[in-house]
PDB file of C-alpha atoms in Angstrom:
ATOM      1  CA  MET A 354       0.076  -0.122   0.043  1.00 83.00           C
ATOM      2  CA  ASP A 355       1.261   3.402  -0.863  1.00 91.00           C
ATOM      3  CA  LYS A 356       1.842   6.059   1.726  1.00 96.00           C
ATOM      4  CA  LEU A 357       0.074   9.148   0.517  1.00 98.00           C
ATOM      5  CA  LEU A 358       0.762  12.926   0.758  1.00 98.00           C
ATOM      6  CA  PHE A 359      -2.462  15.008   0.290  1.00 98.00           C
ATOM      7  CA  SER A 360      -1.400  18.322  -0.835  1.00 98.00           C
ATOM      8  CA  ILE A 361      -4.546  20.635  -0.026  1.00 97.00           C
ATOM      9  CA  LEU A 362      -5.115  24.123  -1.281  1.00 96.00           C
ATOM     10  CA  ALA A 363      -7.291  25.603   1.650  1.00 92.00           C
ATOM     11  CA  ASP A 364      -9.471  28.494   1.139  1.00 87.00           C
ATOM     12  CA  GLY A 365      -9.638  29.910   4.725  1.00 80.00           C
ATOM     13  CA  ASN A 366     -12.737  27.952   5.797  1.00 83.00           C
ATOM     14  CA  SER A 367     -11.697  25.976   8.707  1.00 85.00           C
ATOM     15  CA  GLU A 368     -14.785  23.980   8.964  1.00 88.00           C
ATOM     16  CA  ILE A 369     -14.389  22.427   5.425  1.00 89.00           C
ATOM     17  CA  LEU A 370     -10.713  21.951   6.048  1.00 92.00           C
ATOM     18  CA  GLU A 371     -11.239  20.075   9.188  1.00 91.00           C
ATOM     19  CA  ARG A 372     -13.924  17.983   7.319  1.00 92.00           C
ATOM     20  CA  GLN A 373     -11.387  17.339   4.598  1.00 95.00           C
ATOM     21  CA  ILE A 374      -8.716  16.221   7.207  1.00 95.00           C
ATOM     22  CA  SER A 375     -11.113  14.069   8.949  1.00 93.00           C
ATOM     23  CA  ALA A 376     -12.119  12.401   5.912  1.00 95.00           C
ATOM     24  CA  ILE A 377      -8.738  11.482   4.958  1.00 97.00           C
ATOM     25  CA  ASN A 378      -7.889  10.274   8.291  1.00 95.00           C
ATOM     26  CA  ARG A 379     -10.997   7.972   8.008  1.00 95.00           C
ATOM     27  CA  PHE A 380     -10.649   6.416   4.758  1.00 96.00           C
ATOM     28  CA  SER A 381      -6.716   6.741   4.350  1.00 97.00           C
ATOM     29  CA  PRO A 382      -5.240   6.409   7.779  1.00 96.00           C
ATOM     30  CA  GLY A 383      -1.602   6.863   7.979  1.00 96.00           C
ATOM     31  CA  SER A 384      -1.591   9.380   5.253  1.00 97.00           C
ATOM     32  CA  LEU A 385       0.212  12.670   5.410  1.00 97.00           C
ATOM     33  CA  ILE A 386      -1.514  16.049   4.806  1.00 97.00           C
ATOM     34  CA  CYS A 387       0.282  19.266   3.775  1.00 97.00           C
ATOM     35  CA  ILE A 388      -1.954  22.465   3.800  1.00 95.00           C
ATOM     36  CA  HIS A 389      -1.138  25.745   1.836  1.00 95.00           C
ATOM     37  CA  HIS A 390      -3.114  28.762   2.940  1.00 91.00           C
ATOM     38  CA  ALA A 391      -3.221  31.426   0.384  1.00 86.00           C
ATOM     39  CA  LYS A 392      -2.098  34.843   1.435  1.00 79.00           C
ATOM     40  CA  ASP A 393      -4.766  36.914   3.082  1.00 75.00           C
ATOM     41  CA  THR A 394      -6.902  34.085   4.148  1.00 75.00           C
ATOM     42  CA  THR A 395      -8.166  33.091   7.614  1.00 72.00           C
ATOM     43  CA  PRO A 396      -5.664  30.918   9.557  1.00 71.00           C
ATOM     44  CA  PRO A 397      -6.780  27.319  10.700  1.00 73.00           C
ATOM     45  CA  GLY A 398      -9.088  26.922  13.550  1.00 72.00           C
ATOM     46  CA  PRO A 399      -8.686  24.867  16.679  1.00 72.00           C
ATOM     47  CA  ASP A 400     -10.088  21.836  15.365  1.00 73.00           C
ATOM     48  CA  VAL A 401      -7.460  21.659  12.612  1.00 76.00           C
ATOM     49  CA  LEU A 402      -4.687  22.670  15.080  1.00 71.00           C
ATOM     50  CA  ASP A 403      -5.825  19.579  17.115  1.00 74.00           C
ATOM     51  CA  HIS A 404      -4.966  17.548  13.885  1.00 77.00           C
ATOM     52  CA  ILE A 405      -1.713  19.210  13.510  1.00 78.00           C
ATOM     53  CA  ALA A 406      -0.892  18.246  17.048  1.00 71.00           C
ATOM     54  CA  ALA A 407      -1.521  14.653  16.079  1.00 76.00           C
ATOM     55  CA  GLY A 408       1.469  14.622  13.810  1.00 88.00           C
ATOM     56  CA  ASN A 409       0.364  13.860  10.291  1.00 94.00           C
ATOM     57  CA  VAL A 410      -0.878  17.393   9.325  1.00 95.00           C
ATOM     58  CA  PHE A 411       1.452  20.022   8.408  1.00 95.00           C
ATOM     59  CA  ILE A 412       0.976  23.674   7.507  1.00 93.00           C
ATOM     60  CA  ASN A 413       3.252  25.104   4.674  1.00 95.00           C
ATOM     61  CA  PRO A 414       4.769  28.421   6.079  1.00 93.00           C
ATOM     62  CA  ASN A 415       5.391  29.692   2.567  1.00 92.00           C
ATOM     63  CA  SER A 416       1.779  31.367   1.748  1.00 92.00           C
ATOM     64  CA  TYR A 417       1.720  32.145  -1.986  1.00 94.00           C
ATOM     65  CA  ALA A 418      -0.905  34.311  -3.836  1.00 93.00           C
ATOM     66  CA  ILE A 419      -3.870  32.609  -5.381  1.00 93.00           C
ATOM     67  CA  ARG A 420      -6.203  34.283  -7.980  1.00 91.00           C
ATOM     68  CA  PRO A 421      -8.971  32.512  -9.734  1.00 84.00           C
ATOM     69  CA  HIS A 422      -8.484  31.030 -13.086  1.00 87.00           C
ATOM     70  CA  GLU A 423      -4.948  32.322 -12.988  1.00 93.00           C
ATOM     71  CA  GLY A 424      -3.152  28.823 -12.001  1.00 95.00           C
ATOM     72  CA  VAL A 425      -2.654  27.338  -8.594  1.00 97.00           C
ATOM     73  CA  LEU A 426      -0.061  24.667  -9.397  1.00 98.00           C
ATOM     74  CA  HIS A 427       2.702  26.835  -7.855  1.00 98.00           C
ATOM     75  CA  ALA A 428       1.046  26.359  -4.507  1.00 97.00           C
ATOM     76  CA  HIS A 429       1.138  22.443  -4.861  1.00 98.00           C
ATOM     77  CA  VAL A 430       4.722  22.691  -5.807  1.00 98.00           C
ATOM     78  CA  GLY A 431       5.291  24.783  -2.802  1.00 98.00           C
ATOM     79  CA  ASN A 432       3.605  21.992  -0.585  1.00 98.00           C
ATOM     80  CA  PHE A 433       5.839  19.288  -2.196  1.00 98.00           C
ATOM     81  CA  GLN A 434       9.002  21.387  -1.467  1.00 98.00           C
ATOM     82  CA  TYR A 435       7.990  21.673   1.956  1.00 98.00           C
ATOM     83  CA  ALA A 436       7.137  18.110   2.398  1.00 98.00           C
ATOM     84  CA  VAL A 437      10.603  17.059   1.029  1.00 98.00           C
ATOM     85  CA  ALA A 438      12.420  19.628   3.195  1.00 97.00           C
ATOM     86  CA  GLN A 439      10.814  18.109   6.261  1.00 96.00           C
ATOM     87  CA  SER A 440      12.001  14.793   5.361  1.00 97.00           C
ATOM     88  CA  LEU A 441       8.490  13.400   5.098  1.00 97.00           C
ATOM     89  CA  ASP A 442       8.019   9.834   4.068  1.00 97.00           C
ATOM     90  CA  PHE A 443       5.498   9.351   1.207  1.00 98.00           C
ATOM     91  CA  ASP A 444       5.246   7.415  -1.991  1.00 98.00           C
ATOM     92  CA  ARG A 445       2.615   9.361  -3.981  1.00 98.00           C
ATOM     93  CA  ILE A 446       1.204  13.023  -3.634  1.00 98.00           C
ATOM     94  CA  VAL A 447      -2.495  13.647  -4.292  1.00 98.00           C
ATOM     95  CA  LEU A 448      -3.522  17.124  -5.271  1.00 98.00           C
ATOM     96  CA  PHE A 449      -6.731  18.278  -3.579  1.00 98.00           C
ATOM     97  CA  SER A 450      -8.599  21.552  -3.850  1.00 95.00           C
ATOM     98  CA  ALA A 451     -10.621  23.209  -0.932  1.00 92.00           C
ATOM     99  CA  GLN A 452     -13.697  21.166  -2.070  1.00 92.00           C
ATOM    100  CA  GLU A 453     -12.676  17.590  -2.411  1.00 96.00           C
ATOM    101  CA  LEU A 454     -13.630  14.765   0.130  1.00 97.00           C
ATOM    102  CA  LEU A 455     -12.696  11.242   0.056  1.00 97.00           C
ATOM    103  CA  ILE A 456     -15.718   8.854  -0.173  1.00 96.00           C
ATOM    104  CA  LYS A 457     -14.254   5.383   0.559  1.00 95.00           C
ATOM    105  CA  SER A 458     -11.357   3.424   1.464  1.00 96.00           C
ATOM    106  CA  GLY A 459      -8.494   1.727  -0.516  1.00 97.00           C
ATOM    107  CA  LEU A 460      -6.820   4.617  -2.216  1.00 97.00           C
ATOM    108  CA  GLY A 461      -3.463   3.463  -1.066  1.00 97.00           C
ATOM    109  CA  GLU A 462      -3.794   0.109  -2.806  1.00 97.00           C
ATOM    110  CA  TYR A 463      -5.212   1.606  -5.963  1.00 97.00           C
ATOM    111  CA  THR A 464      -2.458   4.393  -6.437  1.00 97.00           C
ATOM    112  CA  LYS A 465       0.272   1.524  -5.911  1.00 96.00           C
ATOM    113  CA  ARG A 466      -0.950   0.400  -9.374  1.00 96.00           C
ATOM    114  CA  PHE A 467      -0.231   3.585 -11.172  1.00 97.00           C
ATOM    115  CA  THR A 468       2.688   5.978 -11.271  1.00 97.00           C
ATOM    116  CA  ILE A 469       0.322   8.816 -12.391  1.00 98.00           C
ATOM    117  CA  GLY A 470      -3.299   9.680 -12.194  1.00 98.00           C
ATOM    118  CA  ALA A 471      -4.022  12.395 -14.656  1.00 98.00           C
ATOM    119  CA  GLN A 472      -6.371  13.072 -17.506  1.00 96.00           C
ATOM    120  CA  THR A 473      -4.342  13.812 -20.791  1.00 94.00           C
ATOM    121  CA  GLU A 474      -6.393  15.400 -23.583  1.00 89.00           C
ATOM    122  CA  LEU A 475      -4.184  16.607 -26.470  1.00 86.00           C
ATOM    123  CA  TYR A 476      -4.364  20.129 -27.643  1.00 75.00           C
ATOM    124  CA  GLU A 477      -5.417  19.045 -31.310  1.00 65.00           C
ATOM    125  CA  ASN A 478      -7.842  16.504 -30.166  1.00 49.00           C
ATOM    126  CA  ILE A 479     -10.757  17.274 -32.390  1.00 43.00           C
ATOM    127  CA  GLU A 480     -13.350  16.799 -29.472  1.00 50.00           C
ATOM    128  CA  THR A 481     -11.684  19.431 -27.393  1.00 49.00           C
ATOM    129  CA  ALA A 482      -9.797  21.710 -29.320  1.00 45.00           C
ATOM    130  CA  ASN A 483     -12.687  23.982 -30.327  1.00 53.00           C
ATOM    131  CA  ASN A 484     -14.375  23.480 -26.819  1.00 65.00           C
ATOM    132  CA  TRP A 485     -12.220  24.161 -23.717  1.00 74.00           C
ATOM    133  CA  ALA A 486     -11.048  27.612 -23.400  1.00 70.00           C
ATOM    134  CA  GLY A 487      -7.481  26.387 -22.344  1.00 75.00           C
ATOM    135  CA  PHE A 488      -6.938  25.092 -25.838  1.00 78.00           C
ATOM    136  CA  ARG A 489      -6.010  28.399 -27.593  1.00 78.00           C
ATOM    137  CA  PRO A 490      -3.084  29.749 -29.367  1.00 81.00           C
ATOM    138  CA  GLU A 491      -2.042  32.345 -26.743  1.00 83.00           C
ATOM    139  CA  VAL A 492      -1.652  29.516 -24.037  1.00 85.00           C
ATOM    140  CA  LEU A 493       0.468  27.452 -26.523  1.00 85.00           C
ATOM    141  CA  ASN A 494       2.523  30.612 -27.279  1.00 88.00           C
ATOM    142  CA  PHE A 495       3.046  31.576 -23.599  1.00 91.00           C
ATOM    143  CA  PRO A 496       6.946  31.666 -22.919  1.00 94.00           C
ATOM    144  CA  GLY A 497       6.618  29.418 -19.829  1.00 95.00           C
ATOM    145  CA  VAL A 498       4.463  26.741 -21.974  1.00 94.00           C
ATOM    146  CA  LYS A 499       7.105  27.023 -24.726  1.00 95.00           C
ATOM    147  CA  GLN A 500      10.058  26.395 -22.187  1.00 97.00           C
ATOM    148  CA  MET A 501       8.099  23.515 -20.545  1.00 97.00           C
ATOM    149  CA  LEU A 502       7.358  21.893 -24.041  1.00 96.00           C
ATOM    150  CA  SER A 503      11.110  22.524 -24.693  1.00 97.00           C
ATOM    151  CA  LEU A 504      12.138  20.689 -21.494  1.00 97.00           C
ATOM    152  CA  LEU A 505       9.883  17.683 -22.079  1.00 97.00           C
ATOM    153  CA  GLY A 506      10.562  17.492 -25.948  1.00 96.00           C
ATOM    154  CA  LEU A 507       7.005  17.914 -26.954  1.00 94.00           C
ATOM    155  CA  PRO A 508       5.248  20.098 -29.798  1.00 91.00           C
ATOM    156  CA  LEU A 509       1.864  20.464 -27.979  1.00 89.00           C
ATOM    157  CA  PHE A 510       0.615  20.540 -24.362  1.00 91.00           C
ATOM    158  CA  ALA A 511      -2.325  18.567 -22.927  1.00 92.00           C
ATOM    159  CA  GLY A 512      -5.178  19.530 -20.650  1.00 93.00           C
ATOM    160  CA  GLY A 513      -6.818  17.591 -17.815  1.00 94.00           C
ATOM    161  CA  GLN A 514      -8.950  17.764 -14.832  1.00 95.00           C
ATOM    162  CA  ALA A 515      -7.052  19.376 -11.925  1.00 96.00           C
ATOM    163  CA  GLU A 516      -8.948  17.596  -9.074  1.00 97.00           C
ATOM    164  CA  GLY A 517      -7.715  14.363  -7.735  1.00 98.00           C
ATOM    165  CA  GLN A 518      -4.426  14.063  -9.834  1.00 98.00           C
ATOM    166  CA  PHE A 519      -1.730  11.867  -8.273  1.00 98.00           C
ATOM    167  CA  PHE A 520       1.936  11.317  -9.062  1.00 98.00           C
ATOM    168  CA  SER A 521       4.850   8.988  -7.585  1.00 98.00           C
ATOM    169  CA  ARG A 522       7.213  11.016  -5.691  1.00 98.00           C
ATOM    170  CA  ASP A 523       9.805  10.797  -8.396  1.00 97.00           C
ATOM    171  CA  VAL A 524       7.466  12.021 -11.134  1.00 97.00           C
ATOM    172  CA  PHE A 525       6.396  14.914  -9.259  1.00 98.00           C
ATOM    173  CA  ALA A 526      10.108  15.971  -8.519  1.00 98.00           C
ATOM    174  CA  HIS A 527      10.279  15.949 -12.273  1.00 98.00           C
ATOM    175  CA  LEU A 528       7.261  18.134 -12.498  1.00 98.00           C
ATOM    176  CA  GLU A 529       8.730  20.450  -9.976  1.00 98.00           C
ATOM    177  CA  ARG A 530      12.057  20.855 -11.894  1.00 98.00           C
ATOM    178  CA  VAL A 531      10.133  21.487 -14.957  1.00 98.00           C
ATOM    179  CA  PHE A 532       7.829  24.077 -13.298  1.00 98.00           C
ATOM    180  CA  ILE A 533      10.490  25.832 -11.497  1.00 98.00           C
ATOM    181  CA  GLU A 534      12.501  26.244 -14.656  1.00 98.00           C
ATOM    182  CA  ALA A 535       9.543  27.489 -16.778  1.00 98.00           C
ATOM    183  CA  PHE A 536       7.172  29.181 -14.463  1.00 97.00           C
ATOM    184  CA  PRO A 537       7.226  31.779 -11.476  1.00 96.00           C
ATOM    185  CA  MET A 538       5.851  30.702  -7.962  1.00 96.00           C
ATOM    186  CA  GLU A 539       2.770  32.857  -8.555  1.00 95.00           C
ATOM    187  CA  PRO A 540      -0.602  32.915 -10.652  1.00 95.00           C
ATOM    188  CA  CYS A 541       0.507  32.674 -14.516  1.00 93.00           C
ATOM    189  CA  GLY A 542      -2.607  33.948 -16.158  1.00 90.00           C
ATOM    190  CA  PHE A 543      -3.872  30.492 -17.116  1.00 91.00           C
ATOM    191  CA  PRO A 544      -4.778  27.339 -15.337  1.00 93.00           C
ATOM    192  CA  THR A 545      -1.362  25.709 -14.805  1.00 96.00           C
ATOM    193  CA  GLU A 546      -2.900  22.973 -12.727  1.00 96.00           C
ATOM    194  CA  GLN A 547      -5.006  21.815 -15.653  1.00 95.00           C
ATOM    195  CA  ILE A 548      -1.983  21.896 -18.283  1.00 95.00           C
ATOM    196  CA  VAL A 549       1.333  21.290 -16.495  1.00 97.00           C
ATOM    197  CA  PRO A 550       0.469  17.960 -14.908  1.00 97.00           C
ATOM    198  CA  ALA A 551      -1.547  16.700 -17.705  1.00 97.00           C
ATOM    199  CA  THR A 552       1.267  17.454 -20.238  1.00 97.00           C
ATOM    200  CA  LEU A 553       4.015  15.651 -18.028  1.00 97.00           C
ATOM    201  CA  GLY A 554       1.528  12.919 -17.619  1.00 97.00           C
ATOM    202  CA  MET A 555       1.373  12.671 -21.487  1.00 95.00           C
ATOM    203  CA  ARG A 556       5.218  12.892 -21.798  1.00 96.00           C
ATOM    204  CA  HIS A 557       5.536   9.754 -19.154  1.00 96.00           C
ATOM    205  CA  GLY A 558       2.819   7.987 -20.878  1.00 94.00           C
ATOM    206  CA  PHE A 559       4.626   8.161 -24.231  1.00 93.00           C
ATOM    207  CA  ALA A 560       7.511   6.532 -22.340  1.00 93.00           C
ATOM    208  CA  GLY A 561       5.465   3.545 -21.343  1.00 94.00           C
ATOM    209  CA  THR A 562       4.291   4.685 -17.852  1.00 94.00           C
ATOM    210  CA  ASN A 563       0.939   3.417 -16.522  1.00 90.00           C
ATOM    211  CA  ILE A 564      -1.592   6.174 -15.945  1.00 95.00           C
ATOM    212  CA  SER A 565      -4.962   6.174 -14.518  1.00 97.00           C
ATOM    213  CA  LEU A 566      -7.617   8.969 -14.276  1.00 97.00           C
ATOM    214  CA  PRO A 567      -7.579  11.385 -11.384  1.00 98.00           C
ATOM    215  CA  ILE A 568      -9.363   9.782  -8.474  1.00 98.00           C
ATOM    216  CA  THR A 569     -11.975  12.678  -7.752  1.00 98.00           C
ATOM    217  CA  PHE A 570     -15.223  12.869  -9.548  1.00 97.00           C
ATOM    218  CA  THR A 571     -16.249  16.694 -10.329  1.00 95.00           C
ATOM    219  CA  ALA A 572     -19.318  18.058 -11.982  1.00 92.00           C
ATOM    220  CA  ALA A 573     -17.434  21.068 -13.121  1.00 89.00           C
ATOM    221  CA  SER A 574     -17.086  19.540 -16.819  1.00 89.00           C
ATOM    222  CA  ALA A 575     -20.615  17.966 -17.069  1.00 91.00           C
ATOM    223  CA  GLN A 576     -24.203  18.945 -17.019  1.00 92.00           C
ATOM    224  CA  ILE A 577     -24.829  16.652 -13.883  1.00 93.00           C
ATOM    225  CA  GLU A 578     -25.826  17.565 -10.270  1.00 92.00           C
ATOM    226  CA  ILE A 579     -24.019  15.445  -7.652  1.00 93.00           C
ATOM    227  CA  SER A 580     -27.049  14.046  -5.948  1.00 92.00           C
ATOM    228  CA  GLU A 581     -27.461  11.710  -3.103  1.00 91.00           C
ATOM    229  CA  GLY A 582     -28.223   9.046  -5.646  1.00 92.00           C
ATOM    230  CA  VAL A 583     -25.076  10.113  -7.656  1.00 93.00           C
ATOM    231  CA  LEU A 584     -23.024  10.203  -4.593  1.00 93.00           C
ATOM    232  CA  ARG A 585     -24.351   6.658  -3.592  1.00 92.00           C
ATOM    233  CA  GLN A 586     -23.501   5.269  -6.949  1.00 94.00           C
ATOM    234  CA  LEU A 587     -19.934   6.727  -6.619  1.00 94.00           C
ATOM    235  CA  VAL A 588     -19.261   5.137  -3.255  1.00 93.00           C
ATOM    236  CA  LYS A 589     -20.420   1.767  -4.562  1.00 92.00           C
ATOM    237  CA  GLY A 590     -18.461   2.208  -7.985  1.00 94.00           C
ATOM    238  CA  ASP A 591     -21.026   0.506 -10.046  1.00 92.00           C
ATOM    239  CA  GLY A 592     -21.891   1.368 -13.644  1.00 94.00           C
ATOM    240  CA  ALA A 593     -21.491   4.476 -15.303  1.00 95.00           C
ATOM    241  CA  LEU A 594     -22.815   8.058 -15.315  1.00 95.00           C
ATOM    242  CA  HIS A 595     -24.078   9.746 -18.630  1.00 94.00           C
ATOM    243  CA  ALA A 596     -24.314  13.513 -18.994  1.00 92.00           C
ATOM    244  CA  ARG A 597     -23.569  15.992 -21.829  1.00 90.00           C
ATOM    245  CA  ALA A 598     -20.534  18.097 -21.305  1.00 85.00           C
ATOM    246  CA  ARG A 599     -20.631  21.704 -20.200  1.00 85.00           C
ATOM    247  CA  PRO A 600     -19.833  24.451 -23.139  1.00 82.00           C
ATOM    248  CA  GLY A 601     -16.398  25.604 -22.870  1.00 81.00           C
ATOM    249  CA  ALA A 602     -15.384  22.672 -20.712  1.00 84.00           C
ATOM    250  CA  LEU A 603     -12.843  19.811 -21.077  1.00 86.00           C
ATOM    251  CA  ARG A 604     -14.225  16.324 -21.938  1.00 87.00           C
ATOM    252  CA  PRO A 605     -15.566  15.054 -18.576  1.00 91.00           C
ATOM    253  CA  ALA A 606     -12.986  12.526 -17.258  1.00 93.00           C
ATOM    254  CA  HIS A 607     -15.364   9.915 -15.601  1.00 95.00           C
ATOM    255  CA  ILE A 608     -18.650  10.330 -17.675  1.00 94.00           C
ATOM    256  CA  GLY A 609     -19.726   7.729 -20.048  1.00 92.00           C
ATOM    257  CA  ALA A 610     -17.511   4.881 -18.901  1.00 90.00           C
ATOM    258  CA  CYS A 611     -17.429   2.293 -16.320  1.00 93.00           C
ATOM    259  CA  VAL A 612     -14.565   3.733 -14.364  1.00 95.00           C
ATOM    260  CA  LEU A 613     -16.655   4.763 -11.194  1.00 96.00           C
ATOM    261  CA  LYS A 614     -14.894   2.122  -9.266  1.00 96.00           C
ATOM    262  CA  ASN A 615     -11.660   4.021  -9.509  1.00 97.00           C
ATOM    263  CA  VAL A 616     -13.197   7.126  -8.065  1.00 98.00           C
ATOM    264  CA  TYR A 617     -12.272   7.686  -4.378  1.00 98.00           C
ATOM    265  CA  ALA A 618     -13.195  11.355  -3.723  1.00 98.00           C
ATOM    266  CA  VAL A 619     -15.851  13.780  -4.961  1.00 97.00           C
ATOM    267  CA  SER A 620     -15.602  17.629  -5.475  1.00 96.00           C
ATOM    268  CA  LEU A 621     -18.553  19.458  -3.442  1.00 92.00           C
ATOM    269  CA  PRO A 622     -19.484  22.924  -2.662  1.00 85.00           C
ATOM    270  CA  ALA A 623     -19.848  23.466   1.100  1.00 81.00           C
ATOM    271  CA  ASP A 624     -23.714  23.791   0.685  1.00 82.00           C
ATOM    272  CA  ARG A 625     -23.855  20.145  -0.560  1.00 82.00           C
ATOM    273  CA  HIS A 626     -21.821  18.594   2.232  1.00 85.00           C
ATOM    274  CA  GLU A 627     -24.893  17.219   3.895  1.00 87.00           C
ATOM    275  CA  ILE A 628     -25.250  14.471   1.173  1.00 88.00           C
ATOM    276  CA  TRP A 629     -21.781  13.491   1.692  1.00 88.00           C
ATOM    277  CA  CYS A 630     -22.516  13.039   5.356  1.00 86.00           C
ATOM    278  CA  LYS A 631     -25.522  10.789   4.433  1.00 84.00           C
ATOM    279  CA  ALA A 632     -23.530   8.608   2.131  1.00 81.00           C
ATOM    280  CA  VAL A 633     -20.584   8.250   4.344  1.00 79.00           C
ATOM    281  CA  GLY A 634     -23.197   7.345   7.130  1.00 76.00           C
ATOM    282  CA  GLU A 635     -24.927   4.682   5.122  1.00 74.00           C
ATOM    283  CA  LEU A 636     -21.557   3.080   4.146  1.00 66.00           C
ATOM    284  CA  GLU A 637     -20.708   2.811   7.686  1.00 63.00           C
ATOM    285  CA  ASN A 638     -23.951   1.359   8.774  1.00 64.00           C
ATOM    286  CA  SER A 639     -23.880  -1.148   5.745  1.00 61.00           C
TER     287      SER A 639
END
């Protein structure tokens, strides 16, 4: 079983962060958690501090700027750098936003089968090239993107879902080196978290690396509501979910295929957490 490091980008809501930590400790015991608090956000509350005292939760003292839709990968890179500097022992790093919650056990056994978990949609793929706003010439011509592609020996970049991506420690160290050389540790003006990891994943896939999809289900790219019924299906991992893609979005990673058994987390806004509580309660009582 892999020892996991969860890199969480907190948004200042201590109640949600505490729920994320509790879910990780419940469904992936023994995992390490590194939290990045963006500049000018509320410090963690007492419940989070209690988890820190337990020894598996760490607050990254380096607080970087976060601006919506301008890239947050630098904050995950900062968490990785801090974890390595603290000599933390982990095999895989899992990238979490402030809205993701684990929904079932077994993630460490699953990630051990794959070096990377990332969606890799090629820039020129006819299904996505005219759809997703990230696939546009100005992004391809961005100096940092050009530098990244040069370092990786690729002519085009890939895009993918940000939520729930995971990487072996060695592969993320490769990502860190590429990112530091090509980009600043600040928002870059485009969603770095949806482009840099996917492109690196594509490069490693070309070299024969085994890659799975991200482990988080999100409704961001599909016209689907995560209802109680949908969440129960995700917890069970049975069958498939079908929905139209949202206009201007990437192809939904987990829609239209029987891959739900490989979903271990869900991205939920705070006002939908009650359905997570019901699904988790049903799982514990079954």
